[in-house]
Coordinates of C-alpha atoms in Angstrom, one line a residue:
M53 CA -113.3 86.5 11.6
N54 CA -109.6 86.5 10.6
N55 CA -107.4 86.9 13.6
D56 CA -104.4 88.1 11.5
F57 CA -105.0 91.8 11.7
L58 CA -101.8 93.5 10.6
V59 CA -99.8 91.6 8.0
L60 CA -96.6 92.5 6.2
K61 CA -95.7 90.1 3.3
N62 CA -92.3 90.0 1.7
I63 CA -91.5 93.6 2.6
T64 CA -88.3 95.0 1.3
K65 CA -87.3 98.6 1.7
A66 CA -84.2 100.1 0.0
F67 CA -82.8 103.6 0.0
G68 CA -80.8 103.7 -3.2
K69 CA -78.5 100.7 -3.0
A70 CA -78.8 100.4 0.8
V71 CA -81.3 97.6 1.8
V72 CA -82.8 98.6 5.1
I73 CA -85.6 95.9 5.3
D74 CA -84.9 92.6 3.6
N75 CA -87.8 90.4 2.6
L76 CA -89.6 90.7 5.9
D77 CA -92.8 88.8 6.9
L78 CA -94.7 89.9 9.9
T79 CA -98.2 89.0 11.3
I80 CA -99.8 90.7 14.3
K81 CA -102.9 89.2 15.8
R82 CA -106.1 91.2 16.3
G83 CA -106.1 93.1 19.6
T84 CA -102.5 92.3 20.6
M85 CA -99.5 94.5 21.2
V86 CA -96.2 93.5 19.5
T87 CA -92.9 95.3 20.1
L88 CA -90.1 95.7 17.6
L89 CA -86.9 95.7 19.6
G90 CA -83.3 96.0 18.4
P91 CA -80.2 98.1 18.3
S92 CA -80.0 101.4 16.5
G93 CA -80.1 101.0 12.8
C94 CA -81.7 97.6 12.8
G95 CA -84.8 98.7 10.8
K96 CA -87.5 98.8 13.4
T97 CA -88.5 102.4 12.9
T98 CA -88.5 101.9 9.2
V99 CA -91.0 99.1 9.6
L100 CA -93.2 101.3 11.7
R101 CA -93.1 104.1 9.1
L102 CA -94.0 101.5 6.4
V103 CA -97.1 100.5 8.4
A104 CA -98.0 104.1 8.9
G105 CA -97.7 105.0 5.3
L106 CA -94.9 107.4 5.9
E107 CA -92.7 105.2 3.7
T108 CA -93.5 103.1 0.7
P109 CA -92.0 99.6 0.4
T110 CA -89.7 98.9 -2.5
S111 CA -91.6 95.6 -2.8
G112 CA -94.1 93.6 -0.8
Q113 CA -97.6 94.2 0.6
I114 CA -99.1 95.5 3.8
F115 CA -102.6 94.5 4.9
I116 CA -104.7 95.9 7.7
D117 CA -107.8 93.9 8.7
G118 CA -107.7 92.1 5.3
E119 CA -107.4 95.3 3.2
D120 CA -104.3 95.9 1.1
V121 CA -103.1 99.3 2.2
T122 CA -99.7 99.2 0.5
K123 CA -100.3 102.2 -1.6
S124 CA -102.8 104.0 0.7
S125 CA -102.0 107.3 2.3
I126 CA -101.6 107.7 6.1
Q127 CA -105.0 109.4 6.1
N128 CA -106.7 106.3 4.6
R129 CA -105.2 103.6 6.9
D130 CA -107.1 104.4 10.1
I131 CA -104.0 104.4 12.2
C132 CA -102.6 106.7 14.8
I133 CA -99.0 107.3 16.0
V134 CA -97.8 108.3 19.5
F135 CA -94.4 110.0 18.9
Q136 CA -91.3 110.3 21.0
S137 CA -91.5 114.1 20.7
Y138 CA -95.2 114.3 21.7
A139 CA -95.8 116.9 18.9
L140 CA -98.3 118.9 20.8
F141 CA -99.4 122.4 19.7
P142 CA -98.3 124.9 22.4
H143 CA -100.8 127.6 21.3
M144 CA -103.7 125.2 21.8
S145 CA -105.4 124.1 25.0
I146 CA -105.1 120.4 26.0
G147 CA -108.7 119.8 25.0
D148 CA -108.0 121.3 21.5
N149 CA -104.9 119.2 21.2
V150 CA -106.7 116.0 22.0
G151 CA -109.6 116.9 19.7
Y152 CA -107.6 118.2 16.8
G153 CA -108.1 115.0 14.8
L154 CA -111.8 115.0 15.4
K155 CA -112.0 118.6 14.2
M156 CA -110.3 117.6 11.0
Q157 CA -112.8 114.8 10.6
G158 CA -115.7 117.2 11.0
V159 CA -117.1 115.6 14.1
G160 CA -120.1 117.5 15.6
K161 CA -119.5 119.8 18.5
E162 CA -121.3 117.7 21.2
E163 CA -119.7 114.4 20.1
H164 CA -116.4 116.2 19.9
R165 CA -116.7 117.5 23.5
Q166 CA -117.8 114.1 24.8
R167 CA -115.0 112.1 23.1
V168 CA -112.3 114.5 24.3
K169 CA -113.6 114.2 27.8
E170 CA -113.6 110.4 27.6
A171 CA -110.1 110.3 26.2
L172 CA -108.7 112.5 28.9
E173 CA -110.5 110.3 31.5
L174 CA -108.8 107.2 30.1
V175 CA -105.3 108.8 30.7
D176 CA -106.3 110.2 34.1
L177 CA -106.3 113.8 33.0
S178 CA -110.0 114.7 33.7
G179 CA -110.5 118.4 33.9
F180 CA -107.3 119.3 32.0
E181 CA -109.2 120.5 28.9
D182 CA -108.5 124.2 29.5
R183 CA -104.8 124.0 30.4
Y184 CA -101.9 124.5 28.0
V185 CA -98.8 122.5 27.3
D186 CA -96.5 124.7 29.3
Q187 CA -98.7 124.2 32.3
I188 CA -98.3 120.4 32.6
S189 CA -95.4 118.0 33.2
G190 CA -93.5 115.9 30.7
G191 CA -95.4 112.7 31.8
Q192 CA -98.7 114.5 31.5
Q193 CA -97.7 115.7 28.0
Q194 CA -97.1 112.1 27.0
R195 CA -100.5 111.1 28.3
V196 CA -102.1 114.0 26.3
A197 CA -100.3 112.6 23.2
L198 CA -101.8 109.2 24.0
A199 CA -105.3 110.6 24.5
R200 CA -105.0 112.4 21.1
A201 CA -104.4 109.0 19.5
L202 CA -107.1 107.1 21.4
V203 CA -109.8 109.7 20.8
L204 CA -109.8 108.7 17.1
K205 CA -110.5 105.0 17.9
P206 CA -108.0 103.8 15.3
K207 CA -107.7 100.3 14.0
V208 CA -104.0 100.2 14.6
L209 CA -102.0 102.2 17.2
L210 CA -98.3 102.8 16.6
F211 CA -95.8 103.8 19.3
D212 CA -92.4 105.3 18.2
E213 CA -90.0 105.3 21.2
P214 CA -92.8 107.1 23.2
L215 CA -91.1 107.0 26.6
S216 CA -87.5 107.9 25.8
N217 CA -87.8 111.5 27.0
L218 CA -89.1 110.5 30.5
D219 CA -87.2 109.7 33.6
A220 CA -87.1 106.2 35.0
N221 CA -90.1 106.5 37.4
L222 CA -92.3 108.2 34.7
R223 CA -91.3 105.5 32.2
R224 CA -92.5 102.8 34.6
S225 CA -95.9 104.4 35.2
M226 CA -96.5 105.3 31.6
R227 CA -95.7 101.8 30.3
E228 CA -98.1 100.4 32.8
K229 CA -100.8 102.9 31.6
I230 CA -100.1 102.1 28.0
R231 CA -100.4 98.4 28.6
E232 CA -103.5 98.7 30.7
L233 CA -105.3 100.9 28.0
Q234 CA -104.2 98.7 25.1
Q235 CA -105.6 95.6 26.8
R236 CA -108.8 97.3 28.0
L237 CA -109.6 98.8 24.6
G238 CA -108.3 95.8 22.5
I239 CA -106.5 98.0 20.0
T240 CA -104.0 96.2 17.7
S241 CA -100.7 97.9 18.5
L242 CA -97.1 98.0 17.2
Y243 CA -94.5 99.4 19.6
V244 CA -90.9 100.4 18.7
T245 CA -88.2 100.7 21.4
H246 CA -84.5 99.9 22.0
D247 CA -85.3 99.4 25.7
Q248 CA -85.6 95.7 26.6
T249 CA -87.3 96.3 29.9
E250 CA -89.9 98.5 28.2
A251 CA -90.5 95.9 25.5
F252 CA -91.0 93.1 28.1
A253 CA -93.4 95.3 30.1
V254 CA -95.9 96.2 27.4
S255 CA -95.9 93.3 24.9
D256 CA -97.8 90.1 24.1
E257 CA -94.8 89.3 21.8
V258 CA -91.5 90.8 21.2
I259 CA -89.8 90.8 17.8
V260 CA -86.0 91.3 17.8
M261 CA -84.5 92.8 14.7
H262 CA -81.0 93.0 13.4
K263 CA -79.8 94.4 10.0
G264 CA -83.3 94.6 8.6
K265 CA -84.3 91.0 9.5
I266 CA -86.4 89.4 12.2
M267 CA -84.1 87.3 14.4
Q268 CA -86.8 85.9 16.7
K269 CA -90.4 86.5 17.6
A270 CA -91.7 85.2 20.9
P271 CA -93.1 86.2 24.3
A272 CA -90.6 87.9 26.5
K273 CA -90.0 84.9 28.7
E274 CA -89.2 82.6 25.8
L275 CA -86.8 85.1 24.3
Y276 CA -84.9 85.4 27.5
R277 CA -84.8 81.7 28.4
R278 CA -84.5 80.3 24.9
P279 CA -82.7 82.7 22.6
N280 CA -82.2 81.1 19.2
S281 CA -78.8 82.6 18.3
L282 CA -75.6 84.0 19.8
F283 CA -76.8 87.5 18.8
L284 CA -80.0 87.0 20.7
A285 CA -78.1 85.6 23.7
N286 CA -75.9 88.7 23.9
F287 CA -78.6 91.2 23.1
M288 CA -81.4 89.9 25.4
G289 CA -80.0 90.6 28.9
E290 CA -76.5 89.6 30.0
S291 CA -75.0 86.1 29.8
S292 CA -71.7 84.3 29.9
I293 CA -71.1 81.9 27.0
F294 CA -69.0 78.8 27.4
E295 CA -68.3 75.8 25.2
G296 CA -69.9 72.6 26.4
I297 CA -70.7 69.0 25.6
L298 CA -74.3 67.7 25.6
Q299 CA -75.0 64.0 26.2
K300 CA -78.7 63.3 26.4
D301 CA -79.9 65.3 29.4
R302 CA -76.4 66.1 30.7
V303 CA -74.2 69.0 29.8
E304 CA -70.5 69.4 30.7
I305 CA -69.0 72.9 31.1
N306 CA -65.3 73.2 32.0
G307 CA -65.4 69.8 33.7
Y308 CA -68.6 70.9 35.7
Q309 CA -71.5 68.5 34.9
M310 CA -75.2 69.2 35.4
T311 CA -78.5 67.6 34.4
L312 CA -81.1 69.6 32.4
S313 CA -84.6 68.4 32.9
H314 CA -85.7 69.9 29.5
S315 CA -82.6 69.7 27.4
E316 CA -84.8 68.6 24.4
Q317 CA -86.4 72.0 24.2
F318 CA -83.3 73.5 22.7
G319 CA -83.4 71.0 19.7
L320 CA -79.7 70.1 19.7
P321 CA -78.1 66.8 18.9
D322 CA -75.6 65.3 21.3
G323 CA -72.1 66.7 21.0
E324 CA -70.4 70.1 21.2
C325 CA -72.6 73.1 21.9
L326 CA -72.5 76.5 23.5
V327 CA -73.9 77.0 27.0
G328 CA -75.3 80.3 28.0
I329 CA -75.4 81.2 31.7
R330 CA -77.5 84.0 33.0
P331 CA -76.0 85.9 36.0
E332 CA -78.9 84.9 38.3
A333 CA -78.3 81.2 37.5
I334 CA -75.0 81.2 39.5
Y335 CA -74.4 80.8 43.2
L336 CA -71.0 81.2 44.6
S337 CA -70.1 79.0 47.6
P338 CA -67.1 78.9 49.9
E339 CA -66.5 75.2 49.3
G340 CA -66.6 72.9 46.3
I341 CA -64.5 70.7 43.9
D342 CA -61.7 72.0 41.8
A343 CA -63.7 72.1 38.6
Q344 CA -66.0 74.7 40.2
R345 CA -63.2 77.0 41.6
C346 CA -63.1 80.6 40.3
E347 CA -61.2 83.7 41.2
I348 CA -63.1 86.9 42.1
K349 CA -61.9 89.8 39.8
S350 CA -64.3 92.5 40.9
A351 CA -67.5 93.1 42.9
V352 CA -69.7 96.1 42.8
Y353 CA -72.6 96.7 45.2
M354 CA -75.8 97.6 43.2
G355 CA -78.3 97.9 46.1
N356 CA -80.4 94.7 45.7
H357 CA -77.4 92.6 44.6
W358 CA -73.7 92.4 44.1
E359 CA -72.5 92.4 40.5
V360 CA -69.5 90.1 40.5
V361 CA -67.1 89.3 37.8
A362 CA -65.2 86.0 38.3
S363 CA -62.6 84.2 36.3
W364 CA -63.6 80.6 35.8
Q365 CA -61.4 78.3 33.8
G366 CA -59.8 81.4 32.2
K367 CA -63.1 83.0 31.1
D368 CA -65.1 85.8 32.7
L369 CA -68.3 84.8 34.5
L370 CA -70.8 87.5 35.4
V371 CA -72.7 86.7 38.6
N372 CA -75.5 88.5 40.5
C373 CA -75.3 87.6 44.2
K374 CA -77.8 88.5 46.9
P375 CA -76.2 90.8 49.5
E376 CA -76.6 88.2 52.2
D377 CA -74.9 85.6 50.1
F378 CA -71.7 87.4 49.2
N379 CA -68.7 88.5 51.2
A380 CA -67.0 91.4 49.5
D381 CA -63.6 90.3 50.9
L382 CA -63.8 87.0 49.1
K383 CA -61.0 86.3 46.7
Q384 CA -61.9 82.8 45.6
A385 CA -65.2 80.9 45.5
Y386 CA -66.8 77.8 43.9
V387 CA -69.4 77.9 41.1
N388 CA -72.8 76.3 41.5
L389 CA -75.3 76.5 38.6
S390 CA -79.1 76.4 38.6
E391 CA -81.0 75.0 35.6
Q392 CA -83.2 78.2 35.6
G393 CA -81.0 80.5 33.6
I394 CA -79.1 78.0 31.5
F395 CA -79.7 77.8 27.8
L396 CA -78.0 75.9 24.9
L397 CA -77.0 77.1 21.5
K398 CA -75.7 75.4 18.4
K399 CA -71.9 75.8 18.1
E400 CA -71.3 78.2 15.2

């Protein structure tokens, strides 16, 4: 059995003279969840609409489970979409909303009832069949929208910014529920979001897009620890970028030297490079050598850490300090770097 389940080959999408997707190739393995992540206007929603059949590519092909569906309608692709807006019918009960697709398929009454019941059980809404949309919360409405998609047992499940209307606590619980159900049911899924935390929480792999192109595709940990470009380094979390010099397994930054045990993983030759430093890779101490000295410009208490901006050799350095490790009255400190949170880039 071919494990490449959803495949986009040489996909280009143009609206007039504006090219939104530029010769894109994408493969999603059977039973996995992949997230398209990127800034507004990067093309991620257009890719989802192309997979759904809501848009037709200007050129290229789309395959689902080995079948060319490039010109197939949305009804013939065996896919379901969970939208940002929920798109529930307010005049229908929750049971009728969930079972609407089954009704359109002509599913028998008893099977219809049983599948609706099972779908609501999956999203922890047992017994909600007779309620109406205005009688349930926003988080429950999103779970109804999810149940409505799951009840059809689609080959591919698409998520279009599904949690953006929820508050922080509901987003956390819903992304956990979505991930749990996707893994339990083994549905091949494509998820679109601009939220990095959300992408990391639900995905087997994350695809970062920019200007209609795929910049990097990798598991979340690799994207964060080994971004492959300056764009990725700035987009995936926060980092301070310095010029450095690499010599075998040693890198020098502003006269500060450190050994990297896995410098070869960045694939760079000896010589000038860029060094990315994540805020959690830095420890500020009261003593050190001159090359480490920095001036504290600002410090903001964030609850579980202090967010500190320091000036080091004339450049700003963002530091996350544990509350017990930082004195808010400190005006000067010394920089110590941990290998965990250091990455190297080719100097552009």
